[in-house]
Amino acid sequence: MESQKRYTPVYSCEFFPPKSEEGRSKLRDTWGRLAELGPRFFSVTFGAGGTTRDRTVETVQQIQQDSGIEAAPHLSCIDSTRESILELLATYRARGIRHIVALRGDMPSGMQEPGEFSYANELVAFIRAETGKHFHIEVAAYPEFHPQARSARVDLENFRRKVEAGADSAITQYFYNPDAYFRFIDSCESMGVDLPIVPGIMPITNYVQLARFSDACGAEIPRWLRRRLENFGDDLESIRAFGLDVVTDLCRRLLDAGAPGLHFYTMNRAEPTTAIWRKLGLQRQAVSAEDTTL
Ligand SMILES: Cc1cc2nc3c(=O)[nH]c(=O)nc-3n(C[C@H](O)[C@H](O)[C@H](O)COP(=O)(O)OP(=O)(O)OC[C@H]3O[C@@H](n4cnc5c(N)ncnc54)[C@H](O)[C@@H]3O)c2cc1C
């Protein structure tokens, strides 16, 4: 964890682009409330197979205009061509976007070919080659390893490829076992991979939904946590109170050990993130280019 300690912590929040007017209005309220905490940036996901491309662009633009917080679109390889990526990068440049989360993405069922880029490292290299240092590029990291990885070692080597292709920082898949993160950082350090790797944080508010997500993305809910959450049945209030305790404790341990910030998977809701933020006693973050690692 030593290398991570020299980075100034960066706090950020992730949204998905809403489909309906009602969803858009709720999200505006959410980012308004989260902006008061002073996060460094808001990121917006990119749907499987590019299905949200236009909505991602729109949402990013609105965040940038309305919230006063930097917006970072996610971009994936699935169904993308060099031309479509260039077009999107030009749109983002024209709209003053300087920050991108570059991913491979997951193939929607029924789709056979990923597109012109097979892996995130190819996308990162392409963005760098075409746009130089214009964008701050984030990539994904997996402290519990990517579910399709042949082995932990191969996954680490593939992570290194993305860093060598030009990533500036990384955000992890969520996890509830801090040792997985600490070990991941130590392995990166011993491979000479040195960049801020910010833990992704998933607040716990609904066990059924969390279990479904976790199965799909390969994030482990430890047995003790699973059994406790199961015990609450459909008592959502108790799940939230318990989840708040567990996740705040996780965040505290990560920050105390030197994690370079936290990235909250908000699911477009403000309350679970603000509750953790306040319980952690985080001060409003200074949004100044000089005192961040971005
Ligand atoms: C912070 C974060 C944000 C995300 N946002 C989105 C989003 O907006 N939209 C979305 O669709 N998904 C998103 N995802 C999910 C992500 O797209 C999936 O986890 C996907 O399966 C992997 O994407 P990646 O960029 O990590 O892929 P990669 O880094 O390309 O890795 C994918 C797999 O291929 C292997 N691999 C990597 N490079 C090579 C190579 N050169 N040769 C052989 N094997 C290789 C890796 O070991 C791994 O098993 C996000 C994930 C995270 C952690």
Tab-separated table of C-alpha atoms and ligand atoms in Angstrom:
chain	number	residue	atom	x	y	z
A	1	MET	CA	0.000	0.000	0.000
A	2	GLU	CA	3.034	2.295	0.304
A	3	SER	CA	2.833	3.758	-3.208
A	4	GLN	CA	-0.815	4.782	-2.748
A	5	LYS	CA	-0.081	6.949	0.269
A	6	ARG	CA	1.510	9.728	-1.734
A	7	TYR	CA	-1.661	10.524	-3.683
A	8	THR	CA	-4.143	13.123	-2.460
A	9	PRO	CA	-7.478	11.336	-1.957
A	10	VAL	CA	-10.038	11.849	-4.738
A	11	TYR	CA	-13.755	11.273	-4.071
A	12	SER	CA	-16.169	10.631	-6.917
A	13	CYS	CA	-19.672	9.311	-7.644
A	14	GLU	CA	-21.047	7.192	-10.472
A	15	PHE	CA	-24.469	7.427	-12.167
A	16	PHE	CA	-26.191	5.562	-14.967
A	17	PRO	CA	-27.961	7.567	-17.685
A	18	PRO	CA	-31.714	7.601	-16.942
A	19	LYS	CA	-34.273	6.481	-19.521
A	20	SER	CA	-37.315	8.584	-18.620
A	21	GLU	CA	-38.072	12.205	-17.834
A	22	GLU	CA	-38.871	11.139	-14.276
A	23	GLY	CA	-35.478	9.433	-14.001
A	24	ARG	CA	-33.741	12.534	-15.359
A	25	SER	CA	-35.468	14.748	-12.848
A	26	LYS	CA	-34.545	12.403	-9.958
A	27	LEU	CA	-30.951	12.292	-11.115
A	28	ARG	CA	-30.742	16.105	-11.244
A	29	ASP	CA	-31.893	16.149	-7.631
A	30	THR	CA	-29.319	13.439	-6.767
A	31	TRP	CA	-26.348	15.216	-8.321
A	32	GLY	CA	-27.480	18.488	-6.757
A	33	ARG	CA	-27.329	16.897	-3.316
A	34	LEU	CA	-24.066	15.071	-3.960
A	35	ALA	CA	-22.442	18.196	-5.432
A	36	GLU	CA	-22.796	19.795	-1.977
A	37	LEU	CA	-20.288	17.250	-0.682
A	38	GLY	CA	-17.724	18.541	-3.179
A	39	PRO	CA	-16.701	15.349	-5.014
A	40	ARG	CA	-13.879	15.673	-7.557
A	41	PHE	CA	-15.981	14.271	-10.426
A	42	PHE	CA	-19.214	12.498	-11.393
A	43	SER	CA	-18.933	9.621	-13.863
A	44	VAL	CA	-21.690	8.304	-16.140
A	45	THR	CA	-21.847	4.696	-17.317
A	46	PHE	CA	-22.077	3.492	-20.901
A	47	GLY	CA	-24.687	0.788	-21.499
A	48	ALA	CA	-23.858	-2.665	-22.780
A	49	GLY	CA	-23.447	-2.631	-26.534
A	50	GLY	CA	-23.486	1.159	-26.655
A	51	THR	CA	-27.232	1.174	-25.944
A	52	THR	CA	-26.967	4.317	-23.826
A	53	ARG	CA	-24.468	6.199	-26.028
A	54	ASP	CA	-26.682	9.239	-26.640
A	55	ARG	CA	-28.033	9.279	-23.102
A	56	THR	CA	-24.503	9.092	-21.689
A	57	VAL	CA	-23.475	12.082	-23.824
A	58	GLU	CA	-26.571	14.068	-22.776
A	59	THR	CA	-26.218	13.237	-19.072
A	60	VAL	CA	-22.548	14.169	-19.041
A	61	GLN	CA	-23.299	17.469	-20.704
A	62	GLN	CA	-26.058	18.315	-18.214
A	63	ILE	CA	-23.870	17.439	-15.239
A	64	GLN	CA	-21.084	19.597	-16.595
A	65	GLN	CA	-23.475	22.537	-17.126
A	66	ASP	CA	-25.647	22.282	-14.006
A	67	SER	CA	-23.611	20.861	-11.160
A	68	GLY	CA	-20.328	22.722	-11.365
A	69	ILE	CA	-18.629	19.318	-10.934
A	70	GLU	CA	-16.468	17.740	-13.619
A	71	ALA	CA	-18.214	14.952	-15.559
A	72	ALA	CA	-16.453	11.821	-16.794
A	73	PRO	CA	-18.180	9.603	-19.368
A	74	HIS	CA	-17.516	5.862	-19.464
A	75	LEU	CA	-16.656	4.481	-22.883
A	76	SER	CA	-16.623	0.814	-23.874
A	77	CYS	CA	-15.227	-1.307	-26.700
A	78	ILE	CA	-18.433	-3.219	-27.328
A	79	ASP	CA	-19.807	-2.578	-30.790
A	80	SER	CA	-17.430	0.366	-31.216
A	81	THR	CA	-15.347	1.131	-34.263
A	82	ARG	CA	-12.330	3.416	-34.526
A	83	GLU	CA	-14.584	5.855	-36.312
A	84	SER	CA	-17.373	5.819	-33.711
A	85	ILE	CA	-14.859	6.271	-30.867
A	86	LEU	CA	-13.192	9.162	-32.704
A	87	GLU	CA	-16.572	10.789	-33.200
A	88	LEU	CA	-17.418	10.432	-29.511
A	89	LEU	CA	-14.023	11.758	-28.419
A	90	ALA	CA	-14.477	14.778	-30.700
A	91	THR	CA	-17.923	15.416	-29.183
A	92	TYR	CA	-16.503	15.246	-25.674
A	93	ARG	CA	-13.578	17.512	-26.524
A	94	ALA	CA	-15.948	20.053	-28.054
A	95	ARG	CA	-18.001	19.996	-24.844
A	96	GLY	CA	-15.060	20.565	-22.565
A	97	ILE	CA	-14.787	17.006	-21.192
A	98	ARG	CA	-11.273	16.110	-20.019
A	99	HIS	CA	-11.852	12.868	-18.148
A	100	ILE	CA	-12.863	9.408	-19.423
A	101	VAL	CA	-13.367	5.933	-17.926
A	102	ALA	CA	-12.192	3.482	-20.628
A	103	LEU	CA	-13.568	-0.073	-20.471
A	104	ARG	CA	-13.983	-3.188	-22.510
A	105	GLY	CA	-17.622	-3.549	-21.443
A	106	ASP	CA	-19.681	-6.732	-21.476
A	107	MET	CA	-21.260	-8.266	-24.521
A	108	PRO	CA	-25.078	-8.193	-24.426
A	109	SER	CA	-26.610	-11.642	-24.974
A	110	GLY	CA	-26.990	-12.385	-28.660
A	111	MET	CA	-24.059	-10.198	-29.695
A	112	GLN	CA	-21.116	-12.150	-31.116
A	113	GLU	CA	-18.359	-9.662	-31.895
A	114	PRO	CA	-16.972	-7.113	-29.443
A	115	GLY	CA	-16.189	-4.442	-32.052
A	116	GLU	CA	-12.855	-3.207	-33.390
A	117	PHE	CA	-11.245	-3.235	-29.948
A	118	SER	CA	-11.127	-6.499	-28.004
A	119	TYR	CA	-9.772	-5.286	-24.666
A	120	ALA	CA	-9.627	-2.074	-22.686
A	121	ASN	CA	-5.841	-1.720	-23.167
A	122	GLU	CA	-6.425	-1.340	-26.926
A	123	LEU	CA	-9.017	1.366	-26.325
A	124	VAL	CA	-6.711	3.230	-23.922
A	125	ALA	CA	-3.831	3.073	-26.424
A	126	PHE	CA	-6.122	4.352	-29.193
A	127	ILE	CA	-7.414	7.294	-27.110
A	128	ARG	CA	-3.846	8.246	-26.193
A	129	ALA	CA	-2.620	7.964	-29.778
A	130	GLU	CA	-5.479	10.099	-31.104
A	131	THR	CA	-5.832	12.703	-28.369
A	132	GLY	CA	-2.464	12.823	-26.612
A	133	LYS	CA	-2.752	14.038	-23.030
A	134	HIS	CA	-6.114	15.767	-23.477
A	135	PHE	CA	-8.067	13.219	-21.412
A	136	HIS	CA	-7.385	11.912	-17.947
A	137	ILE	CA	-8.025	8.184	-18.516
A	138	GLU	CA	-9.371	5.905	-15.784
A	139	VAL	CA	-9.496	2.125	-16.145
A	140	ALA	CA	-11.187	-0.643	-14.147
A	141	ALA	CA	-9.343	-2.793	-11.591
A	142	TYR	CA	-10.487	-6.021	-9.916
A	143	PRO	CA	-9.086	-6.728	-6.431
A	144	GLU	CA	-11.040	-10.035	-6.423
A	145	PHE	CA	-10.085	-10.578	-10.083
A	146	HIS	CA	-12.170	-10.330	-13.207
A	147	PRO	CA	-14.623	-13.246	-13.521
A	148	GLN	CA	-13.288	-14.221	-16.978
A	149	ALA	CA	-9.607	-14.027	-16.043
A	150	ARG	CA	-7.622	-17.218	-16.652
A	151	SER	CA	-5.766	-16.687	-13.371
A	152	ALA	CA	-5.027	-13.984	-10.829
A	153	ARG	CA	-1.525	-13.544	-12.273
A	154	VAL	CA	-2.785	-13.193	-15.861
A	155	ASP	CA	-5.402	-10.665	-14.726
A	156	LEU	CA	-2.705	-8.593	-13.003
A	157	GLU	CA	-0.604	-8.696	-16.153
A	158	ASN	CA	-3.603	-7.574	-18.181
A	159	PHE	CA	-4.173	-4.752	-15.715
A	160	ARG	CA	-0.561	-3.721	-16.249
A	161	ARG	CA	-1.178	-3.591	-20.031
A	162	LYS	CA	-3.874	-0.961	-19.498
A	163	VAL	CA	-1.572	1.093	-17.328
A	164	GLU	CA	1.262	0.814	-19.848
A	165	ALA	CA	-1.147	1.820	-22.618
A	166	GLY	CA	-1.559	5.169	-20.848
A	167	ALA	CA	-4.091	4.996	-17.997
A	168	ASP	CA	-3.696	7.746	-15.394
A	169	SER	CA	-5.656	6.119	-12.582
A	170	ALA	CA	-7.977	3.205	-11.859
A	171	ILE	CA	-11.272	2.553	-10.088
A	172	THR	CA	-11.946	-0.872	-8.636
A	173	GLN	CA	-14.928	-3.136	-8.835
A	174	TYR	CA	-16.660	-3.019	-5.469
A	175	PHE	CA	-15.635	-5.456	-2.733
A	176	TYR	CA	-16.350	-6.003	0.946
A	177	ASN	CA	-13.041	-7.614	1.850
A	178	PRO	CA	-10.412	-4.895	2.300
A	179	ASP	CA	-7.592	-7.470	2.325
A	180	ALA	CA	-8.340	-8.253	-1.321
A	181	TYR	CA	-7.688	-4.584	-2.122
A	182	PHE	CA	-4.563	-4.339	0.046
A	183	ARG	CA	-3.110	-7.474	-1.580
A	184	PHE	CA	-3.989	-6.219	-5.043
A	185	ILE	CA	-2.152	-2.949	-4.392
A	186	ASP	CA	0.862	-4.814	-3.009
A	187	SER	CA	0.975	-7.015	-6.114
A	188	CYS	CA	0.773	-3.959	-8.375
A	189	GLU	CA	3.552	-2.325	-6.400
A	190	SER	CA	5.781	-5.345	-6.718
A	191	MET	CA	5.147	-5.378	-10.496
A	192	GLY	CA	6.129	-1.704	-10.698
A	193	VAL	CA	2.544	-0.675	-11.529
A	194	ASP	CA	2.228	2.696	-9.892
A	195	LEU	CA	-0.900	4.812	-10.276
A	196	PRO	CA	-3.784	5.784	-7.969
A	197	ILE	CA	-6.169	2.815	-7.620
A	198	VAL	CA	-9.351	4.131	-6.022
A	199	PRO	CA	-11.661	1.622	-4.300
A	200	GLY	CA	-15.172	1.393	-5.773
A	201	ILE	CA	-17.748	1.467	-2.978
A	202	MET	CA	-21.199	-0.083	-3.251
A	203	PRO	CA	-23.503	1.066	-0.424
A	204	ILE	CA	-25.706	-1.732	0.917
A	205	THR	CA	-29.412	-0.890	0.763
A	206	ASN	CA	-31.107	-3.925	-0.768
A	207	TYR	CA	-29.749	-7.439	-0.275
A	208	VAL	CA	-31.600	-9.158	-3.133
A	209	GLN	CA	-30.379	-6.614	-5.673
A	210	LEU	CA	-26.848	-6.663	-4.278
A	211	ALA	CA	-26.667	-10.473	-4.425
A	212	ARG	CA	-27.821	-10.408	-8.061
A	213	PHE	CA	-25.239	-7.781	-9.080
A	214	SER	CA	-22.488	-9.498	-7.191
A	215	ASP	CA	-23.119	-12.841	-8.875
A	216	ALA	CA	-23.040	-11.143	-12.268
A	217	CYS	CA	-19.846	-9.126	-11.787
A	218	GLY	CA	-17.814	-11.523	-9.654
A	219	ALA	CA	-17.770	-9.375	-6.495
A	220	GLU	CA	-17.869	-11.520	-3.388
A	221	ILE	CA	-20.234	-10.915	-0.502
A	222	PRO	CA	-18.396	-12.640	2.373
A	223	ARG	CA	-20.355	-15.408	4.069
A	224	TRP	CA	-20.718	-13.588	7.412
A	225	LEU	CA	-22.143	-10.538	5.622
A	226	ARG	CA	-24.443	-12.581	3.379
A	227	ARG	CA	-25.838	-14.510	6.359
A	228	ARG	CA	-26.419	-11.339	8.383
A	229	LEU	CA	-28.149	-9.613	5.487
A	230	GLU	CA	-30.315	-12.673	4.795
A	231	ASN	CA	-31.393	-12.565	8.411
A	232	PHE	CA	-33.059	-9.176	7.952
A	233	GLY	CA	-35.465	-10.606	5.345
A	234	ASP	CA	-37.400	-7.728	3.793
A	235	ASP	CA	-36.754	-5.343	6.688
A	236	LEU	CA	-35.098	-2.741	4.458
A	237	GLU	CA	-34.627	-0.237	7.240
A	238	SER	CA	-32.466	-2.653	9.246
A	239	ILE	CA	-30.535	-3.655	6.121
A	240	ARG	CA	-29.764	0.015	5.455
A	241	ALA	CA	-28.669	0.734	9.024
A	242	PHE	CA	-26.477	-2.367	9.149
A	243	GLY	CA	-25.149	-1.732	5.623
A	244	LEU	CA	-24.243	1.828	6.546
A	245	ASP	CA	-22.194	0.587	9.497
A	246	VAL	CA	-20.415	-2.114	7.502
A	247	VAL	CA	-19.610	0.051	4.478
A	248	THR	CA	-18.515	3.064	6.544
A	249	ASP	CA	-16.181	0.790	8.472
A	250	LEU	CA	-14.797	-0.596	5.192
A	251	CYS	CA	-14.203	2.950	3.861
A	252	ARG	CA	-12.496	3.991	7.069
A	253	ARG	CA	-10.138	1.029	6.951
A	254	LEU	CA	-9.301	1.720	3.319
A	255	LEU	CA	-8.613	5.420	3.892
A	256	ASP	CA	-6.628	4.763	7.073
A	257	ALA	CA	-4.416	2.364	5.105
A	258	GLY	CA	-3.750	5.036	2.452
A	259	ALA	CA	-6.376	4.417	-0.270
A	260	PRO	CA	-6.270	7.379	-2.682
A	261	GLY	CA	-9.981	8.211	-2.374
A	262	LEU	CA	-13.344	6.488	-2.814
A	263	HIS	CA	-15.602	6.082	-5.869
A	264	PHE	CA	-19.269	5.592	-4.944
A	265	TYR	CA	-21.601	3.475	-7.067
A	266	THR	CA	-24.665	5.584	-6.268
A	267	MET	CA	-27.327	3.754	-8.321
A	268	ASN	CA	-28.587	7.321	-8.945
A	269	ARG	CA	-29.526	7.818	-5.293
A	270	ALA	CA	-27.955	10.461	-3.072
A	271	GLU	CA	-28.886	9.291	0.409
A	272	PRO	CA	-26.784	6.095	0.794
A	273	THR	CA	-23.631	7.932	-0.318
A	274	THR	CA	-24.242	11.103	1.715
A	275	ALA	CA	-24.893	8.962	4.813
A	276	ILE	CA	-21.527	7.176	4.457
A	277	TRP	CA	-19.731	10.417	3.577
A	278	ARG	CA	-21.068	12.178	6.690
A	279	LYS	CA	-20.455	9.206	8.963
A	280	LEU	CA	-16.861	9.154	7.749
A	281	GLY	CA	-16.617	12.833	8.646
A	282	LEU	CA	-15.186	13.704	5.237
A	283	GLN	CA	-14.827	17.414	4.741
A	284	ARG	CA	-16.098	19.097	1.629
A	285	GLN	CA	-13.350	18.345	-0.889
A	286	ALA	CA	-11.507	21.216	-2.517
A	287	VAL	CA	-12.218	21.091	-6.242
A	288	SER	CA	-8.964	22.586	-7.346
A	289	ALA	CA	-6.690	21.178	-10.012
A	290	GLU	CA	-3.549	21.884	-7.973
A	291	ASP	CA	-4.415	19.824	-4.941
A	292	THR	CA	-5.697	16.666	-6.606
A	293	THR	CA	-3.944	13.876	-8.415
A	294	LEU	CA	-6.018	14.339	-11.580
B	1	LIG	C1	-15.236	1.258	-12.324
B	1	LIG	C2	-15.988	0.405	-13.318
B	1	LIG	C3	-16.861	1.014	-14.208
B	1	LIG	C4	-17.565	0.255	-15.156
B	1	LIG	N1	-18.419	0.891	-16.030
B	1	LIG	C5	-19.014	0.191	-17.015
B	1	LIG	C6	-19.824	0.841	-18.012
B	1	LIG	O1	-20.016	2.061	-17.973
B	1	LIG	N2	-20.369	0.086	-18.997
B	1	LIG	C7	-20.173	-1.265	-19.073
B	1	LIG	O2	-20.691	-1.899	-19.999
B	1	LIG	N3	-19.426	-1.918	-18.143
B	1	LIG	C8	-18.839	-1.218	-17.128
B	1	LIG	N4	-18.058	-1.871	-16.198
B	1	LIG	C9	-17.921	-3.332	-16.273
B	1	LIG	C10	-16.768	-3.766	-17.216
B	1	LIG	O3	-17.026	-3.325	-18.518
B	1	LIG	C11	-16.711	-5.294	-17.167
B	1	LIG	O4	-16.239	-5.716	-15.920
B	1	LIG	C12	-15.950	-5.952	-18.307
B	1	LIG	O5	-16.190	-7.354	-18.243
B	1	LIG	C13	-14.445	-5.758	-18.252
B	1	LIG	O6	-14.083	-4.489	-18.588
B	1	LIG	P1	-12.545	-4.032	-18.427
B	1	LIG	O7	-12.437	-2.692	-18.984
B	1	LIG	O8	-12.076	-4.271	-17.067
B	1	LIG	O9	-11.882	-5.098	-19.427
B	1	LIG	P2	-10.398	-5.560	-19.713
B	1	LIG	O10	-9.392	-4.821	-18.941
B	1	LIG	O11	-10.251	-5.583	-21.206
B	1	LIG	O12	-10.407	-7.051	-19.150
B	1	LIG	C14	-11.439	-7.978	-19.480
B	1	LIG	C15	-10.949	-9.418	-19.329
B	1	LIG	O13	-10.035	-9.731	-20.378
B	1	LIG	C16	-8.730	-10.028	-19.881
B	1	LIG	N5	-7.799	-9.250	-20.728
B	1	LIG	C17	-7.559	-7.922	-20.659
B	1	LIG	N6	-6.688	-7.540	-21.619
B	1	LIG	C18	-6.370	-8.650	-22.305
B	1	LIG	C19	-5.530	-8.883	-23.437
B	1	LIG	N7	-4.866	-7.875	-24.032
B	1	LIG	N8	-5.445	-10.158	-23.898
B	1	LIG	C20	-6.136	-11.159	-23.304
B	1	LIG	N9	-6.957	-10.989	-22.222
B	1	LIG	C21	-7.085	-9.746	-21.736
B	1	LIG	C22	-8.716	-9.546	-18.435
B	1	LIG	O14	-7.840	-10.346	-17.633
B	1	LIG	C23	-10.185	-9.716	-18.033
B	1	LIG	O15	-10.460	-11.034	-17.669
B	1	LIG	C24	-17.368	-1.149	-15.212
B	1	LIG	C25	-16.506	-1.772	-14.298
B	1	LIG	C26	-15.815	-1.006	-13.350
B	1	LIG	C27	-14.906	-1.686	-12.369
